[in-house]
């Protein structure tokens, strides 16, 4: 007989996933819902959130749409307020929202610099601290999973320098917040994907052409290949794992 705790290890958990309207964020939301969590799907493109919620519910899961622009500090507080009021205190946060810069560093206008920093670093920091503040006050454990990138470790000059810098900062953010919050039983970890099929990757491929010929396995990663890392980091199995960045890149990146 199947073990319900194995099939649905996140039953009773409330998860907040940012950038959940498409791409990897959408897949992360579906994965967590499939594991039993009630998922707040958050994104700027609110017209797409209804489709994500419908897909989760059609699969037997539970989801709730939350409009959120992570570059607005007041919107972050309002979004977490909404989740807590309607679903309960979020015990899982997946900081997935992000944007590429796709320009040479010396050619980036100030507006783009500010947008990349606000989306990829300031927003995740504010969301992590907002959720942690509430967990600490409630004396509840929690899991925060930041979505980094292999470009935080290896950059070949493809025109995404600031993106790489922000993802390296996300890795360090993961490490230091894990140390600060370990006493409160809040685990902070990160996943650093390589080149995976997504809308963001589609844009890069349009700009650079097919890059898979340089990969040992000559393929993009399948988002389903990230599920095991996400479920491990959010499940009871990883209770002692914190401050860790898991690299998932199909061997694409030089070490």
Short mmCIF file of C-alpha atoms in Angstrom, two decimals:
data_model
loop_
_atom_site.label_atom_id
_atom_site.label_comp_id
_atom_site.label_asym_id
_atom_site.label_seq_id
_atom_site.Cartn_x
_atom_site.Cartn_y
_atom_site.Cartn_z
CA UNK A 1 0.00 0.00 0.00
CA UNK A 2 1.42 3.48 -0.87
CA UNK A 3 2.64 5.57 2.06
CA UNK A 4 0.73 8.87 2.08
CA UNK A 5 3.66 10.66 3.72
CA UNK A 6 5.90 9.51 0.87
CA UNK A 7 3.46 10.31 -1.92
CA UNK A 8 2.51 13.69 -0.43
CA UNK A 9 5.37 14.76 1.85
CA UNK A 10 4.31 18.43 1.83
CA UNK A 11 0.72 17.95 3.01
CA UNK A 12 -0.14 20.72 5.46
CA UNK A 13 2.47 23.10 4.04
CA UNK A 14 1.73 26.45 2.39
CA UNK A 15 4.17 27.32 -0.40
CA UNK A 16 4.72 30.67 -2.10
CA UNK A 17 6.36 30.49 -5.53
CA UNK A 18 7.37 33.68 -7.34
CA UNK A 19 7.67 34.00 -11.10
CA UNK A 20 5.10 31.21 -11.26
CA UNK A 21 3.19 32.32 -14.34
CA UNK A 22 5.52 30.52 -16.76
CA UNK A 23 8.78 28.64 -17.19
CA UNK A 24 10.53 26.99 -14.28
CA UNK A 25 8.38 28.83 -11.74
CA UNK A 26 5.23 27.29 -13.17
CA UNK A 27 6.87 23.87 -13.03
CA UNK A 28 7.98 24.41 -9.43
CA UNK A 29 4.42 25.34 -8.44
CA UNK A 30 3.01 22.20 -10.08
CA UNK A 31 5.66 20.06 -8.40
CA UNK A 32 4.96 21.38 -4.90
CA UNK A 33 1.20 21.07 -5.38
CA UNK A 34 1.65 17.51 -6.55
CA UNK A 35 3.53 16.79 -3.31
CA UNK A 36 0.58 18.01 -1.26
CA UNK A 37 1.36 21.67 -0.56
CA UNK A 38 -1.20 24.42 -0.98
CA UNK A 39 0.57 26.73 -3.42
CA UNK A 40 0.31 30.49 -3.78
CA UNK A 41 1.37 31.19 -7.37
CA UNK A 42 2.74 34.70 -7.65
CA UNK A 43 3.78 36.76 -10.67
CA UNK A 44 3.46 40.12 -12.39
CA UNK A 45 1.64 38.63 -15.38
CA UNK A 46 -1.61 38.07 -13.52
CA UNK A 47 -3.52 37.05 -16.65
CA UNK A 48 -1.48 33.84 -16.75
CA UNK A 49 -1.96 32.88 -13.11
CA UNK A 50 -5.50 31.61 -13.65
CA UNK A 51 -4.15 29.04 -16.11
CA UNK A 52 -1.57 27.82 -13.60
CA UNK A 53 -4.18 27.52 -10.86
CA UNK A 54 -6.52 25.65 -13.22
CA UNK A 55 -3.74 23.23 -14.20
CA UNK A 56 -2.89 22.51 -10.57
CA UNK A 57 -6.53 22.02 -9.62
CA UNK A 58 -7.15 19.75 -12.62
CA UNK A 59 -4.35 17.53 -11.31
CA UNK A 60 -6.01 17.38 -7.90
CA UNK A 61 -3.91 20.03 -6.19
CA UNK A 62 -4.74 23.29 -4.47
CA UNK A 63 -3.51 26.71 -5.62
CA UNK A 64 -4.26 30.41 -5.23
CA UNK A 65 -3.23 33.31 -7.52
CA UNK A 66 -1.29 36.20 -5.97
CA UNK A 67 -0.38 39.27 -8.05
CA UNK A 68 3.19 40.28 -7.19
CA UNK A 69 5.89 42.52 -8.62
CA UNK A 70 8.98 41.64 -6.59
CA UNK A 71 10.59 44.99 -7.41
CA UNK A 72 8.01 46.77 -5.21
CA UNK A 73 8.69 46.45 -1.49
CA UNK A 74 5.13 47.28 -0.50
CA UNK A 75 3.80 44.66 -2.93
CA UNK A 76 5.92 42.00 -1.26
CA UNK A 77 4.44 42.74 2.16
CA UNK A 78 0.92 42.85 0.69
CA UNK A 79 1.40 39.53 -1.11
CA UNK A 80 2.59 37.73 2.01
CA UNK A 81 -0.30 39.33 3.94
CA UNK A 82 -2.70 37.90 1.36
CA UNK A 83 -1.20 34.42 1.48
CA UNK A 84 -1.24 34.33 5.27
CA UNK A 85 -4.83 35.59 5.47
CA UNK A 86 -6.26 33.29 2.79
CA UNK A 87 -4.12 30.15 3.02
CA UNK A 88 -2.10 30.37 6.21
CA UNK A 89 1.46 31.28 7.07
CA UNK A 90 3.76 30.33 4.17
CA UNK A 91 6.20 27.69 5.38
CA UNK A 92 7.88 27.24 1.99
CA UNK A 93 9.18 30.06 -0.20
CA UNK A 94 10.61 29.48 -3.67
CA UNK A 95 12.37 32.67 -4.75
CA UNK A 96 12.20 32.05 -8.48
CA UNK A 97 11.36 35.43 -10.06
CA UNK A 98 14.22 36.73 -12.16
CA UNK A 99 15.20 38.53 -15.34
CA UNK A 100 18.19 38.32 -17.69
CA UNK A 101 20.10 41.42 -18.73
CA UNK A 102 21.16 40.21 -22.22
CA UNK A 103 23.48 43.18 -22.76
CA UNK A 104 27.16 43.91 -22.47
CA UNK A 105 27.96 45.48 -19.10
CA UNK A 106 29.26 48.76 -20.54
CA UNK A 107 26.16 49.16 -22.72
CA UNK A 108 23.50 48.66 -20.06
CA UNK A 109 21.32 51.71 -19.35
CA UNK A 110 20.83 52.60 -15.71
CA UNK A 111 17.17 51.60 -15.88
CA UNK A 112 18.10 48.04 -16.87
CA UNK A 113 20.80 47.83 -14.19
CA UNK A 114 18.28 48.86 -11.55
CA UNK A 115 15.62 46.46 -12.86
CA UNK A 116 17.98 43.45 -12.86
CA UNK A 117 19.23 44.22 -9.34
CA UNK A 118 15.70 44.81 -8.04
CA UNK A 119 14.29 41.64 -9.57
CA UNK A 120 17.13 39.19 -9.04
CA UNK A 121 18.53 40.31 -5.69
CA UNK A 122 16.59 42.98 -3.79
CA UNK A 123 13.23 41.26 -4.31
CA UNK A 124 14.39 37.80 -3.20
CA UNK A 125 16.11 39.34 -0.16
CA UNK A 126 12.98 41.24 0.88
CA UNK A 127 10.75 38.21 0.33
CA UNK A 128 13.03 35.89 2.29
CA UNK A 129 13.26 38.30 5.21
CA UNK A 130 9.51 39.00 5.18
CA UNK A 131 8.61 35.31 5.29
CA UNK A 132 11.30 34.53 7.86
CA UNK A 133 10.19 37.38 10.11
CA UNK A 134 6.71 35.88 10.31
CA UNK A 135 7.96 32.33 10.80
CA UNK A 136 10.21 33.47 13.65
CA UNK A 137 7.36 35.38 15.31
CA UNK A 138 5.12 32.32 15.04
CA UNK A 139 7.94 29.98 16.15
CA UNK A 140 7.40 27.86 13.05
CA UNK A 141 10.06 26.09 10.98
CA UNK A 142 10.29 26.83 7.27
CA UNK A 143 12.14 26.26 4.01
CA UNK A 144 13.39 28.97 1.68
CA UNK A 145 14.72 27.83 -1.70
CA UNK A 146 16.39 30.47 -3.84
CA UNK A 147 16.75 29.84 -7.56
CA UNK A 148 20.28 30.70 -8.60
CA UNK A 149 22.08 29.79 -11.83
CA UNK A 150 25.23 28.03 -12.97
CA UNK A 151 26.27 31.41 -14.37
CA UNK A 152 27.01 32.36 -10.75
CA UNK A 153 29.99 30.00 -10.97
CA UNK A 154 31.02 30.19 -14.63
CA UNK A 155 30.72 33.04 -17.12
CA UNK A 156 31.95 32.94 -20.71
CA UNK A 157 31.16 36.49 -21.77
CA UNK A 158 27.83 35.83 -23.46
CA UNK A 159 26.38 39.19 -22.47
CA UNK A 160 24.80 38.50 -19.09
CA UNK A 161 27.43 39.83 -16.70
CA UNK A 162 25.07 41.53 -14.25
CA UNK A 163 22.77 38.51 -14.22
CA UNK A 164 25.77 36.39 -13.23
CA UNK A 165 26.69 38.85 -10.49
CA UNK A 166 23.19 38.81 -9.03
CA UNK A 167 23.07 35.02 -9.00
CA UNK A 168 26.44 34.87 -7.25
CA UNK A 169 24.97 37.25 -4.68
CA UNK A 170 21.94 34.96 -4.32
CA UNK A 171 24.31 32.10 -3.48
CA UNK A 172 25.97 34.17 -0.75
CA UNK A 173 22.57 35.35 0.49
CA UNK A 174 21.59 31.70 0.81
CA UNK A 175 24.66 30.94 2.91
CA UNK A 176 24.45 33.88 5.30
CA UNK A 177 20.70 33.71 5.91
CA UNK A 178 21.03 29.99 6.59
CA UNK A 179 23.51 30.81 9.36
CA UNK A 180 21.30 33.57 10.82
CA UNK A 181 18.14 31.52 10.86
CA UNK A 182 19.38 28.03 11.71
CA UNK A 183 18.48 28.60 15.36
CA UNK A 184 14.90 29.25 14.23
CA UNK A 185 14.77 26.02 12.17
CA UNK A 186 14.42 27.93 8.92
CA UNK A 187 16.48 26.20 6.24
CA UNK A 188 17.75 28.38 3.40
CA UNK A 189 19.07 26.61 0.31
CA UNK A 190 19.40 27.22 -3.42
CA UNK A 191 19.21 25.39 -6.72
CA UNK A 192 21.55 26.50 -9.50
CA UNK A 193 20.17 25.21 -12.82
CA UNK A 194 22.19 25.08 -15.98
CA UNK A 195 20.53 25.60 -19.36
CA UNK A 196 16.97 24.30 -19.02
CA UNK A 197 14.08 24.65 -21.42
CA UNK A 198 12.09 27.75 -20.42
CA UNK A 199 10.83 31.05 -21.78
CA UNK A 200 14.00 32.78 -20.58
CA UNK A 201 16.11 30.18 -22.36
CA UNK A 202 14.04 30.61 -25.54
CA UNK A 203 15.03 34.28 -25.56
CA UNK A 204 18.70 33.41 -25.16
CA UNK A 205 18.56 30.84 -27.95
CA UNK A 206 17.00 33.42 -30.29
CA UNK A 207 19.91 35.73 -29.53
CA UNK A 208 22.76 33.20 -29.56
CA UNK A 209 21.54 30.30 -31.66
CA UNK A 210 21.62 26.64 -30.65
CA UNK A 211 24.13 26.25 -27.81
CA UNK A 212 23.55 22.58 -27.10
CA UNK A 213 26.32 21.42 -29.43
CA UNK A 214 28.84 22.54 -26.81
CA UNK A 215 27.23 20.47 -24.06
CA UNK A 216 28.52 16.94 -23.35
CA UNK A 217 25.00 15.50 -23.68
CA UNK A 218 23.99 17.91 -26.48
CA UNK A 219 20.65 18.83 -24.95
CA UNK A 220 18.87 21.36 -22.79
CA UNK A 221 17.77 20.24 -19.37
CA UNK A 222 14.17 19.17 -18.89
CA UNK A 223 12.42 21.08 -16.05
CA UNK A 224 11.25 17.70 -14.70
CA UNK A 225 14.91 17.00 -13.88
CA UNK A 226 14.78 19.74 -11.23
CA UNK A 227 11.90 18.15 -9.33
CA UNK A 228 13.99 15.83 -7.18
CA UNK A 229 16.20 18.67 -5.91
CA UNK A 230 13.22 20.89 -5.12
CA UNK A 231 11.29 18.15 -3.33
CA UNK A 232 14.36 17.13 -1.35
CA UNK A 233 15.04 20.69 -0.19
CA UNK A 234 11.42 21.29 0.85
CA UNK A 235 10.70 17.90 2.44
CA UNK A 236 11.46 16.50 5.91
CA UNK A 237 14.28 14.46 4.35
CA UNK A 238 16.53 17.56 4.22
CA UNK A 239 16.01 18.79 7.78
CA UNK A 240 19.77 19.17 8.38
CA UNK A 241 20.54 20.65 4.93
CA UNK A 242 20.88 24.42 5.00
CA UNK A 243 23.20 26.98 3.42
CA UNK A 244 23.71 24.65 0.45
CA UNK A 245 23.56 25.45 -3.29
CA UNK A 246 22.73 22.39 -5.36
CA UNK A 247 24.09 22.55 -8.91
CA UNK A 248 21.84 20.86 -11.47
CA UNK A 249 23.25 21.31 -14.96
CA UNK A 250 23.46 17.92 -16.72
CA UNK A 251 27.27 18.32 -16.82
CA UNK A 252 27.01 21.39 -19.06
CA UNK A 253 29.27 23.70 -17.08
CA UNK A 254 33.04 23.54 -16.57
CA UNK A 255 34.14 22.87 -13.00
#
